[in-house]
Amino acid sequence: MNAFITLCSITLTVGAYLLSRIAARKYPSPFTTPVFFSMALIIIVLLLSGITFEQYGPAKDIMTFLLGPATVALAVPLYKNRQLIMKYSFPAFVGLTAGALSATISGVLIAQAFQLSDEIVASMSVKSVTIPIALEITRIIGGVPALSAAFVVLTGTIGTMLGPWLMNRAGIRSPFAYGLAMGTISHGQGAAHAASSDELAGAIAGIAMGLTAILISFVLPTMMNWMQ
């Protein structure tokens, strides 16, 4: 029975993703982006079918394991475009630094403006960092890991919903710039979304995600002491 539920859960997840891709092509909108659309569809089906999160867990673990080889595969477009990456490395790093720091500082200032507790402020400050590193940073700066995970997922979801839409409105067509922005602000979700639209954008987003995590892990402890 458990194996059957796991198989059905994987089929549901893959089917929801494929359906979201079709919906995004026919009805482009922030609400038809694969992350939001497929997540909402999976939650609805799980609630209607009575499958609990614990029962869905083995399917999640299998798909999470497959993310490893998928991430390594990003090295192929990185190698193919290594000369272009080296050519724009300096302005890209400046843009990444500005984006990562502004996202972090704005999150802290907004939380402080609403007079939220120091624990919530610390948890929110890592919202643009990929989850494994965000949880470790959270423990260092005194946040709540569960809250940080929620903020990270929420940031990634909003970023993948609104990021492409905003860049289209701003006339940003460069896959390099698109991937840099998505990886810097929306971590793994943004990188996955960028990879689904363009090979180069996905590779750049993967680099941006990693460098953002490294940068924030170095500066955030000092920044939090200064801002609190």
Coordinates of N, CA and C in Angstrom, one line a residue:
M1 N 0.8 -1.2 0.0 CA 0.0 0.0 0.0 C 0.9 1.3 0.0
N2 N 1.9 1.2 0.8 CA 2.8 2.4 0.9 C 3.5 2.6 -0.4
A3 N 4.0 1.5 -1.1 CA 4.6 1.7 -2.4 C 3.6 2.2 -3.4
F4 N 2.4 1.8 -3.3 CA 1.4 2.4 -4.3 C 1.1 3.9 -4.1
I5 N 1.1 4.3 -2.8 CA 0.9 5.7 -2.5 C 2.1 6.5 -3.0
T6 N 3.3 5.9 -2.8 CA 4.5 6.6 -3.2 C 4.5 6.8 -4.8
L7 N 4.1 5.7 -5.5 CA 4.1 5.8 -6.9 C 3.0 6.8 -7.4
C8 N 1.9 6.8 -6.7 CA 0.8 7.7 -7.1 C 1.3 9.2 -6.8
S9 N 2.0 9.4 -5.7 CA 2.5 10.7 -5.3 C 3.5 11.2 -6.4
I10 N 4.4 10.4 -6.8 CA 5.4 10.8 -7.8 C 4.6 11.1 -9.1
T11 N 3.7 10.2 -9.5 CA 2.9 10.5 -10.7 C 2.2 11.8 -10.6
L12 N 1.6 12.0 -9.5 CA 0.8 13.3 -9.3 C 1.8 14.5 -9.4
T13 N 2.9 14.4 -8.8 CA 3.9 15.6 -8.8 C 4.3 15.8 -10.3
V14 N 4.7 14.8 -11.0 CA 5.2 15.0 -12.3 C 4.1 15.4 -13.2
G15 N 2.9 14.9 -13.0 CA 1.7 15.3 -13.8 C 1.3 16.8 -13.6
A16 N 1.4 17.2 -12.3 CA 1.1 18.5 -12.0 C 2.1 19.5 -12.6
Y17 N 3.4 19.1 -12.6 CA 4.4 19.9 -13.2 C 4.1 20.1 -14.8
L18 N 3.9 18.9 -15.4 CA 3.6 19.0 -16.9 C 2.4 19.8 -17.2
L19 N 1.4 19.7 -16.4 CA 0.1 20.5 -16.6 C 0.4 21.9 -16.4
S20 N 1.3 22.3 -15.4 CA 1.6 23.7 -15.1 C 2.4 24.3 -16.3
R21 N 3.2 23.5 -17.0 CA 4.0 23.9 -18.1 C 3.0 24.3 -19.3
I22 N 2.0 23.4 -19.5 CA 1.0 23.6 -20.5 C 0.2 24.9 -20.2
A23 N -0.2 25.0 -18.9 CA -1.0 26.2 -18.5 C -0.2 27.5 -18.7
A24 N 1.1 27.4 -18.3 CA 2.0 28.6 -18.4 C 2.1 29.0 -19.9
R25 N 2.2 28.1 -20.8 CA 2.3 28.4 -22.2 C 1.0 29.0 -22.8
K26 N -0.1 28.4 -22.4 CA -1.4 28.9 -22.9 C -1.9 30.2 -22.2
Y27 N -1.6 30.3 -20.9 CA -2.2 31.4 -20.2 C -1.0 32.0 -19.3
P28 N 0.0 32.6 -19.9 CA 1.1 33.2 -19.1 C 0.6 34.1 -18.1
S29 N 1.0 33.8 -16.8 CA 0.5 34.6 -15.7 C 1.4 34.2 -14.5
P30 N 1.6 35.1 -13.5 CA 2.3 34.7 -12.3 C 1.6 33.5 -11.6
F31 N 0.3 33.3 -11.8 CA -0.4 32.2 -11.1 C -0.3 30.9 -11.9
T32 N 0.2 30.9 -13.1 CA 0.4 29.7 -13.9 C 1.9 29.3 -13.9
T33 N 2.7 30.0 -13.1 CA 4.1 29.5 -13.1 C 4.2 28.1 -12.4
P34 N 5.1 27.3 -12.9 CA 5.1 25.9 -12.4 C 5.2 25.7 -10.9
V35 N 6.0 26.6 -10.3 CA 6.1 26.4 -8.8 C 4.8 26.6 -8.1
F36 N 4.1 27.7 -8.4 CA 2.8 28.0 -7.7 C 1.7 27.1 -8.2
F37 N 1.6 27.0 -9.5 CA 0.4 26.2 -10.0 C 0.5 24.7 -9.6
S38 N 1.7 24.1 -9.8 CA 1.8 22.7 -9.4 C 1.7 22.5 -7.9
M39 N 2.3 23.4 -7.1 CA 2.2 23.3 -5.7 C 0.7 23.3 -5.2
A40 N 0.0 24.3 -5.7 CA -1.4 24.4 -5.4 C -2.2 23.2 -5.8
L41 N -2.0 22.7 -7.0 CA -2.7 21.5 -7.5 C -2.4 20.3 -6.6
I42 N -1.1 20.1 -6.3 CA -0.7 18.9 -5.5 C -1.4 19.0 -4.1
I43 N -1.4 20.2 -3.5 CA -2.0 20.3 -2.2 C -3.5 20.0 -2.2
I44 N -4.2 20.5 -3.3 CA -5.6 20.2 -3.4 C -5.9 18.7 -3.6
V45 N -5.1 18.1 -4.4 CA -5.3 16.6 -4.6 C -5.0 15.8 -3.4
L46 N -4.0 16.2 -2.7 CA -3.6 15.5 -1.4 C -4.8 15.7 -0.4
L47 N -5.3 16.9 -0.3 CA -6.4 17.1 0.7 C -7.6 16.3 0.3
L48 N -8.0 16.3 -1.0 CA -9.2 15.6 -1.4 C -9.0 14.1 -1.3
S49 N -7.8 13.6 -1.6 CA -7.6 12.1 -1.5 C -7.3 11.6 -0.1
G50 N -7.0 12.5 0.8 CA -6.7 12.1 2.2 C -5.3 11.6 2.4
I51 N -4.4 11.8 1.4 CA -3.0 11.4 1.6 C -2.3 12.4 2.5
T52 N -1.7 11.9 3.6 CA -1.1 12.9 4.5 C 0.3 13.2 4.0
F53 N 0.9 14.3 4.7 CA 2.3 14.7 4.3 C 3.3 13.5 4.6
E54 N 3.0 12.8 5.7 CA 3.9 11.7 6.1 C 3.8 10.6 5.0
Q55 N 2.7 10.3 4.4 CA 2.5 9.3 3.4 C 3.2 9.8 2.1
Y56 N 3.1 11.2 1.8 CA 3.8 11.8 0.7 C 5.3 11.8 0.8
G57 N 5.8 11.7 2.0 CA 7.2 11.9 2.3 C 8.1 11.0 1.5
P58 N 7.9 9.7 1.4 CA 8.8 8.8 0.6 C 8.9 9.3 -0.9
A59 N 7.9 9.7 -1.4 CA 7.9 10.2 -2.8 C 8.8 11.5 -2.9
K60 N 8.6 12.4 -1.9 CA 9.4 13.6 -1.8 C 10.9 13.2 -1.7
D61 N 11.2 12.2 -0.9 CA 12.6 11.9 -0.7 C 13.2 11.4 -2.0
I62 N 12.5 10.6 -2.8 CA 13.0 10.1 -4.0 C 13.3 11.2 -5.0
M63 N 12.3 12.1 -5.1 CA 12.5 13.2 -6.0 C 13.6 14.2 -5.6
T64 N 13.7 14.3 -4.3 CA 14.8 15.2 -3.8 C 16.2 14.6 -4.1
F65 N 16.2 13.2 -4.0 CA 17.5 12.6 -4.3 C 17.9 12.8 -5.8
L66 N 16.9 12.8 -6.6 CA 17.1 13.0 -8.1 C 17.6 14.4 -8.4
L67 N 17.4 15.4 -7.4 CA 17.8 16.7 -7.6 C 19.3 16.8 -7.7
G68 N 20.0 15.9 -7.0 CA 21.5 15.9 -7.0 C 22.0 15.8 -8.4
P69 N 21.7 14.7 -9.2 CA 22.2 14.6 -10.5 C 21.7 15.7 -11.4
A70 N 20.5 16.2 -11.2 CA 20.0 17.3 -12.0 C 20.8 18.5 -11.8
T71 N 21.3 18.8 -10.5 CA 22.1 20.0 -10.3 C 23.5 19.8 -10.9
V72 N 24.0 18.6 -10.8 CA 25.3 18.4 -11.4 C 25.3 18.6 -12.9
A73 N 24.1 18.3 -13.5 CA 24.0 18.4 -15.0 C 24.1 19.9 -15.4
L74 N 23.9 20.8 -14.5 CA 24.1 22.3 -14.8 C 25.5 22.6 -15.2
A75 N 26.4 21.7 -14.8 CA 27.9 21.9 -15.2 C 28.1 21.9 -16.7
V76 N 27.2 21.2 -17.4 CA 27.4 21.1 -18.8 C 27.2 22.5 -19.5
P77 N 26.1 23.2 -19.3 CA 26.0 24.5 -19.9 C 27.0 25.5 -19.3
L78 N 27.4 25.3 -18.1 CA 28.5 26.2 -17.5 C 29.8 26.1 -18.3
Y79 N 30.1 24.8 -18.6 CA 31.3 24.6 -19.4 C 31.2 25.1 -20.8
K80 N 30.1 24.9 -21.4 CA 29.9 25.4 -22.8 C 29.9 26.9 -22.9
N81 N 29.5 27.6 -21.8 CA 29.4 29.0 -21.9 C 30.5 29.7 -21.0
R82 N 31.6 29.0 -20.7 CA 32.6 29.5 -19.8 C 33.2 30.8 -20.2
Q83 N 33.4 31.0 -21.5 CA 34.0 32.2 -22.0 C 33.1 33.4 -21.7
L84 N 31.8 33.2 -22.0 CA 30.8 34.3 -21.8 C 30.8 34.6 -20.3
I85 N 30.8 33.6 -19.4 CA 30.7 33.8 -18.0 C 31.9 34.6 -17.5
M86 N 33.1 34.2 -18.0 CA 34.3 34.9 -17.6 C 34.3 36.4 -18.1
K87 N 33.7 36.6 -19.3 CA 33.7 38.0 -19.8 C 32.8 38.9 -18.9
Y88 N 31.7 38.4 -18.4 CA 30.8 39.2 -17.6 C 30.9 39.0 -16.1
S89 N 32.0 38.3 -15.7 CA 32.1 37.9 -14.3 C 32.1 39.1 -13.3
F90 N 32.8 40.2 -13.6 CA 32.9 41.3 -12.7 C 31.5 42.0 -12.6
P91 N 30.9 42.5 -13.7 CA 29.6 43.2 -13.5 C 28.6 42.2 -12.9
A92 N 28.7 40.9 -13.2 CA 27.7 40.0 -12.7 C 27.9 39.9 -11.2
F93 N 29.1 39.9 -10.7 CA 29.4 39.8 -9.3 C 28.9 41.0 -8.5
V94 N 29.1 42.2 -9.2 CA 28.6 43.4 -8.6 C 27.1 43.4 -8.5
G95 N 26.5 43.0 -9.5 CA 25.0 42.9 -9.5 C 24.5 41.9 -8.5
L96 N 25.2 40.8 -8.4 CA 24.8 39.7 -7.4 C 24.9 40.3 -6.0
T97 N 26.0 40.9 -5.7 CA 26.3 41.5 -4.4 C 25.2 42.5 -4.0
A98 N 24.9 43.4 -5.0 CA 23.9 44.4 -4.7 C 22.5 43.8 -4.5
G99 N 22.2 42.8 -5.3 CA 20.9 42.1 -5.2 C 20.7 41.3 -3.9
A100 N 21.8 40.6 -3.5 CA 21.7 39.8 -2.3 C 21.6 40.6 -1.1
L101 N 22.5 41.7 -1.0 CA 22.5 42.5 0.2 C 21.2 43.3 0.3
S102 N 20.7 43.9 -0.9 CA 19.4 44.6 -0.8 C 18.3 43.8 -0.4
A103 N 18.2 42.5 -0.9 CA 17.1 41.6 -0.5 C 17.2 41.3 1.0
T104 N 18.4 41.1 1.5 CA 18.5 40.8 2.9 C 18.2 42.0 3.8
I105 N 18.8 43.2 3.5 CA 18.6 44.4 4.3 C 17.1 44.8 4.3
S106 N 16.5 44.7 3.1 CA 15.1 45.1 3.0 C 14.2 44.2 3.8
G107 N 14.5 42.9 3.8 CA 13.7 41.9 4.7 C 13.8 42.3 6.1
V108 N 15.0 42.6 6.6 CA 15.2 42.9 8.0 C 14.5 44.2 8.4
L109 N 14.6 45.2 7.5 CA 14.0 46.5 7.8 C 12.5 46.4 7.8
I110 N 11.9 45.6 6.9 CA 10.5 45.4 6.9 C 10.0 44.8 8.2
A111 N 10.7 43.7 8.6 CA 10.4 43.0 9.8 C 10.5 43.9 11.0
Q112 N 11.5 44.8 11.0 CA 11.7 45.7 12.2 C 10.6 46.8 12.1
A113 N 10.2 47.2 10.9 CA 9.2 48.2 10.8 C 7.8 47.7 11.4
F114 N 7.6 46.4 11.4 CA 6.4 45.9 12.0 C 6.6 45.4 13.4
Q115 N 7.8 45.8 14.0 CA 8.2 45.5 15.4 C 8.0 44.1 15.7
L116 N 8.5 43.2 14.8 CA 8.5 41.8 15.0 C 9.7 41.4 15.9
S117 N 9.6 40.3 16.6 CA 10.6 39.9 17.6 C 11.9 39.7 16.9
D118 N 13.0 39.7 17.6 CA 14.3 39.5 17.1 C 14.5 38.1 16.4
E119 N 13.8 37.1 17.0 CA 13.8 35.8 16.4 C 13.2 35.8 15.0
I120 N 12.1 36.4 14.8 CA 11.4 36.5 13.5 C 12.3 37.3 12.5
V121 N 12.8 38.4 13.0 CA 13.7 39.2 12.1 C 14.9 38.4 11.6
A122 N 15.5 37.6 12.5 CA 16.7 36.8 12.2 C 16.2 35.7 11.2
S123 N 15.1 35.1 11.4 CA 14.6 34.1 10.6 C 14.3 34.6 9.2
M124 N 13.7 35.8 9.1 CA 13.4 36.4 7.8 C 14.6 36.8 7.0
S125 N 15.7 37.1 7.7 CA 16.9 37.7 7.0 C 17.5 36.7 6.1
V126 N 17.3 35.4 6.2 CA 17.9 34.4 5.3 C 17.0 34.0 4.2
K127 N 15.9 34.8 3.9 CA 14.9 34.3 3.0 C 15.3 34.1 1.6
S128 N 16.4 34.7 1.2 CA 16.9 34.6 -0.2 C 18.0 33.6 -0.3
V129 N 18.3 32.8 0.7 CA 19.3 31.8 0.7 C 18.7 30.4 0.6
T130 N 19.4 29.5 -0.1 CA 18.9 28.2 -0.3 C 18.7 27.5 1.1
I131 N 17.8 26.6 1.2 CA 17.3 26.1 2.5 C 18.4 25.5 3.4
P132 N 19.3 24.6 2.9 CA 20.2 23.9 3.7 C 21.2 24.9 4.4
I133 N 21.6 25.9 3.6 CA 22.5 26.9 4.2 C 21.8 27.9 5.1
A134 N 20.6 28.3 4.7 CA 19.7 29.2 5.5 C 19.5 28.6 6.9
L135 N 19.3 27.4 7.0 CA 19.0 26.8 8.3 C 20.2 26.9 9.2
E136 N 21.4 26.6 8.6 CA 22.6 26.7 9.4 C 22.9 28.2 9.8
I137 N 22.7 29.1 8.9 CA 22.9 30.6 9.3 C 21.9 31.0 10.4
T138 N 20.7 30.5 10.3 CA 19.6 30.8 11.2 C 20.0 30.4 12.7
R139 N 20.6 29.2 12.8 CA 21.1 28.7 14.1 C 22.2 29.7 14.7
I140 N 23.0 30.2 13.8 CA 24.1 31.1 14.3 C 23.6 32.4 14.7
I141 N 22.6 33.0 14.0 CA 22.1 34.4 14.3 C 20.9 34.4 15.3
G142 N 20.5 33.2 15.7 CA 19.4 33.2 16.7 C 18.0 33.2 16.2
G143 N 17.8 32.7 15.0 CA 16.5 32.6 14.4 C 15.8 31.2 14.7
V144 N 14.7 31.0 14.1 CA 13.9 29.8 14.3 C 14.0 29.0 12.9
P145 N 14.7 27.9 12.9 CA 14.8 27.2 11.6 C 13.5 26.9 10.9
A146 N 12.5 26.5 11.6 CA 11.2 26.2 10.9 C 10.6 27.5 10.2
L147 N 10.8 28.6 10.9 CA 10.3 29.9 10.3 C 11.1 30.2 9.1
S148 N 12.4 30.1 9.2 CA 13.3 30.4 8.1 C 13.0 29.5 6.9
A149 N 12.7 28.3 7.1 CA 12.3 27.4 6.0 C 11.1 27.9 5.3
A150 N 10.1 28.3 6.1 CA 8.9 28.9 5.6 C 9.1 30.2 4.8
F151 N 10.0 31.1 5.3 CA 10.3 32.3 4.6 C 11.0 32.0 3.3
V152 N 11.9 31.1 3.3 CA 12.7 30.7 2.1 C 11.8 30.2 1.0
V153 N 10.9 29.3 1.4 CA 10.0 28.7 0.4 C 9.0 29.8 -0.1
L154 N 8.5 30.7 0.8 CA 7.6 31.8 0.3 C 8.4 32.7 -0.6
T155 N 9.6 33.1 -0.3 CA 10.4 34.0 -1.1 C 10.6 33.4 -2.5
G156 N 11.0 32.1 -2.5 CA 11.2 31.4 -3.8 C 9.9 31.4 -4.7
T157 N 8.8 31.1 -4.0 CA 7.5 31.0 -4.7 C 7.1 32.4 -5.3
I158 N 7.2 33.4 -4.5 CA 6.9 34.8 -4.9 C 7.8 35.2 -6.0
G159 N 9.1 34.9 -5.9 CA 10.1 35.3 -6.9 C 9.9 34.6 -8.2
T160 N 9.5 33.4 -8.2 CA 9.3 32.7 -9.5 C 8.0 33.1 -10.1
M161 N 7.0 33.6 -9.3 CA 5.8 34.1 -9.8 C 5.9 35.5 -10.4
L162 N 6.6 36.4 -9.7 CA 6.6 37.8 -10.1 C 7.9 38.2 -10.8
G163 N 9.0 37.4 -10.6 CA 10.3 37.8 -11.2 C 10.2 37.8 -12.7
P164 N 9.8 36.7 -13.4 CA 9.8 36.7 -14.8 C 8.8 37.8 -15.4
W165 N 7.7 38.0 -14.7 CA 6.7 39.0 -15.1 C 7.3 40.4 -15.1
L166 N 8.0 40.7 -14.0 CA 8.6 42.0 -13.8 C 9.7 42.2 -14.9
M167 N 10.5 41.2 -15.1 CA 11.6 41.4 -16.1 C 11.1 41.5 -17.5
N168 N 10.0 40.8 -17.8 CA 9.4 41.0 -19.1 C 8.9 42.5 -19.3
R169 N 8.3 43.0 -18.2 CA 7.8 44.4 -18.3 C 8.9 45.4 -18.4
A170 N 10.1 45.0 -17.8 CA 11.2 45.9 -17.8 C 12.1 45.7 -19.1
G171 N 11.7 44.8 -19.9 CA 12.4 44.6 -21.2 C 13.7 43.9 -21.1
I172 N 13.8 43.1 -20.0 CA 15.1 42.3 -19.8 C 14.9 41.0 -20.5
R173 N 15.7 40.8 -21.6 CA 15.6 39.6 -22.4 C 16.9 38.8 -22.3
S174 N 17.9 39.3 -21.8 CA 19.2 38.5 -21.7 C 19.1 37.3 -20.8
P175 N 19.4 36.1 -21.3 CA 19.3 34.9 -20.4 C 20.3 35.0 -19.3
F176 N 21.4 35.7 -19.5 CA 22.4 35.9 -18.5 C 21.9 36.7 -17.3
A177 N 21.3 37.9 -17.6 CA 20.7 38.7 -16.6 C 19.5 38.1 -15.9
Y178 N 18.7 37.3 -16.7 CA 17.5 36.7 -16.2 C 17.9 35.6 -15.2
G179 N 18.9 34.8 -15.5 CA 19.4 33.8 -14.6 C 20.0 34.3 -13.4
L180 N 20.8 35.4 -13.6 CA 21.5 36.0 -12.4 C 20.4 36.5 -11.4
A181 N 19.4 37.2 -11.9 CA 18.4 37.7 -11.0 C 17.6 36.6 -10.3
M182 N 17.2 35.6 -11.0 CA 16.4 34.5 -10.5 C 17.2 33.8 -9.4
G183 N 18.4 33.5 -9.7 CA 19.2 32.7 -8.7 C 19.6 33.5 -7.5
T184 N 19.8 34.8 -7.7 CA 20.2 35.7 -6.5 C 19.0 35.8 -5.6
I185 N 17.8 36.0 -6.1 CA 16.7 36.4 -5.3 C 15.8 35.2 -4.9
S186 N 15.7 34.2 -5.8 CA 14.8 33.1 -5.5 C 15.5 31.7 -5.4
H187 N 16.8 31.7 -5.1 CA 17.6 30.5 -4.8 C 17.2 29.3 -5.7
G188 N 17.0 28.1 -5.1 CA 16.8 26.9 -5.9 C 15.5 27.0 -6.8
Q189 N 14.4 27.5 -6.3 CA 13.2 27.6 -7.1 C 13.4 28.5 -8.3
G190 N 14.1 29.6 -8.1 CA 14.4 30.5 -9.2 C 15.3 29.8 -10.2
A191 N 16.3 29.1 -9.7 CA 17.2 28.4 -10.6 C 16.5 27.3 -11.5
A192 N 15.6 26.6 -10.8 CA 14.8 25.6 -11.6 C 13.9 26.2 -12.6
H193 N 13.3 27.4 -12.2 CA 12.5 28.1 -13.2 C 13.3 28.6 -14.4
A194 N 14.4 29.1 -14.1 CA 15.3 29.7 -15.1 C 15.8 28.6 -16.0
A195 N 16.1 27.4 -15.4 CA 16.6 26.3 -16.3 C 15.5 25.8 -17.2
S196 N 14.3 25.9 -16.8 CA 13.2 25.4 -17.6 C 12.9 26.3 -18.8
S197 N 13.4 27.5 -18.7 CA 13.2 28.5 -19.8 C 14.4 28.6 -20.7
D198 N 15.6 28.5 -20.2 CA 16.8 28.6 -21.0 C 18.0 27.9 -20.4
E199 N 18.8 27.2 -21.2 CA 19.9 26.5 -20.6 C 20.9 27.4 -20.0
L200 N 21.3 28.5 -20.6 CA 22.3 29.4 -20.1 C 21.7 30.1 -18.8
A201 N 20.5 30.5 -18.8 CA 19.8 31.1 -17.7 C 19.9 30.2 -16.5
G202 N 19.6 28.9 -16.7 CA 19.6 28.0 -15.6 C 21.0 27.8 -15.0
A203 N 22.0 27.8 -15.9 CA 23.4 27.6 -15.4 C 23.8 28.8 -14.6
I204 N 23.5 30.0 -15.1 CA 23.9 31.3 -14.4 C 23.1 31.4 -13.0
A205 N 21.8 30.9 -13.1 CA 21.0 31.0 -11.8 C 21.6 30.0 -10.8
G206 N 22.2 28.9 -11.2 CA 22.8 28.0 -10.3 C 24.0 28.6 -9.6
I207 N 24.8 29.3 -10.4 CA 26.0 30.0 -9.9 C 25.6 31.0 -8.9
A208 N 24.6 31.8 -9.3 CA 24.1 32.9 -8.5 C 23.6 32.4 -7.2
M209 N 22.9 31.3 -7.2 CA 22.3 30.8 -6.0 C 23.4 30.4 -5.0
G210 N 24.5 29.7 -5.5 CA 25.6 29.3 -4.7 C 26.4 30.5 -4.1
L211 N 26.7 31.5 -5.0 CA 27.5 32.6 -4.5 C 26.7 33.5 -3.5
T212 N 25.4 33.6 -3.7 CA 24.6 34.3 -2.8 C 24.6 33.7 -1.4
A213 N 24.5 32.4 -1.4 CA 24.5 31.7 -0.1 C 25.9 31.9 0.6
I214 N 27.0 31.8 -0.1 CA 28.3 32.0 0.5 C 28.4 33.5 1.0
L215 N 28.0 34.4 0.1 CA 28.1 35.8 0.5 C 27.3 36.1 1.8
I216 N 26.1 35.7 1.8 CA 25.2 36.0 3.0 C 25.7 35.3 4.2
S217 N 26.3 34.1 4.1 CA 26.7 33.4 5.2 C 27.9 34.1 5.9
F218 N 28.7 34.9 5.1 CA 29.8 35.6 5.6 C 29.4 37.0 6.3
V219 N 28.5 37.7 5.6 CA 28.2 39.0 6.1 C 27.0 39.1 7.0
L220 N 26.1 38.1 7.0 CA 24.9 38.3 7.8 C 25.1 38.3 9.3
P221 N 25.9 37.4 9.9 CA 26.1 37.5 11.3 C 26.6 38.9 11.8
T222 N 27.5 39.5 11.1 CA 28.0 40.8 11.4 C 26.9 41.9 11.2
M223 N 26.2 41.7 10.1 CA 25.1 42.7 9.8 C 24.0 42.7 10.8
M224 N 23.7 41.5 11.3 CA 22.6 41.4 12.3 C 23.0 42.0 13.6
N225 N 24.3 41.9 14.0 CA 24.7 42.5 15.2 C 24.7 44.1 15.1
W226 N 24.9 44.5 13.9 CA 24.9 46.0 13.6 C 23.5 46.5 13.5
M227 N 22.6 45.8 13.0 CA 21.2 46.3 12.7 C 20.3 46.1 13.9
Q228 N 20.6 45.2 14.9 CA 19.7 45.0 16.0 C 20.1 45.9 17.2

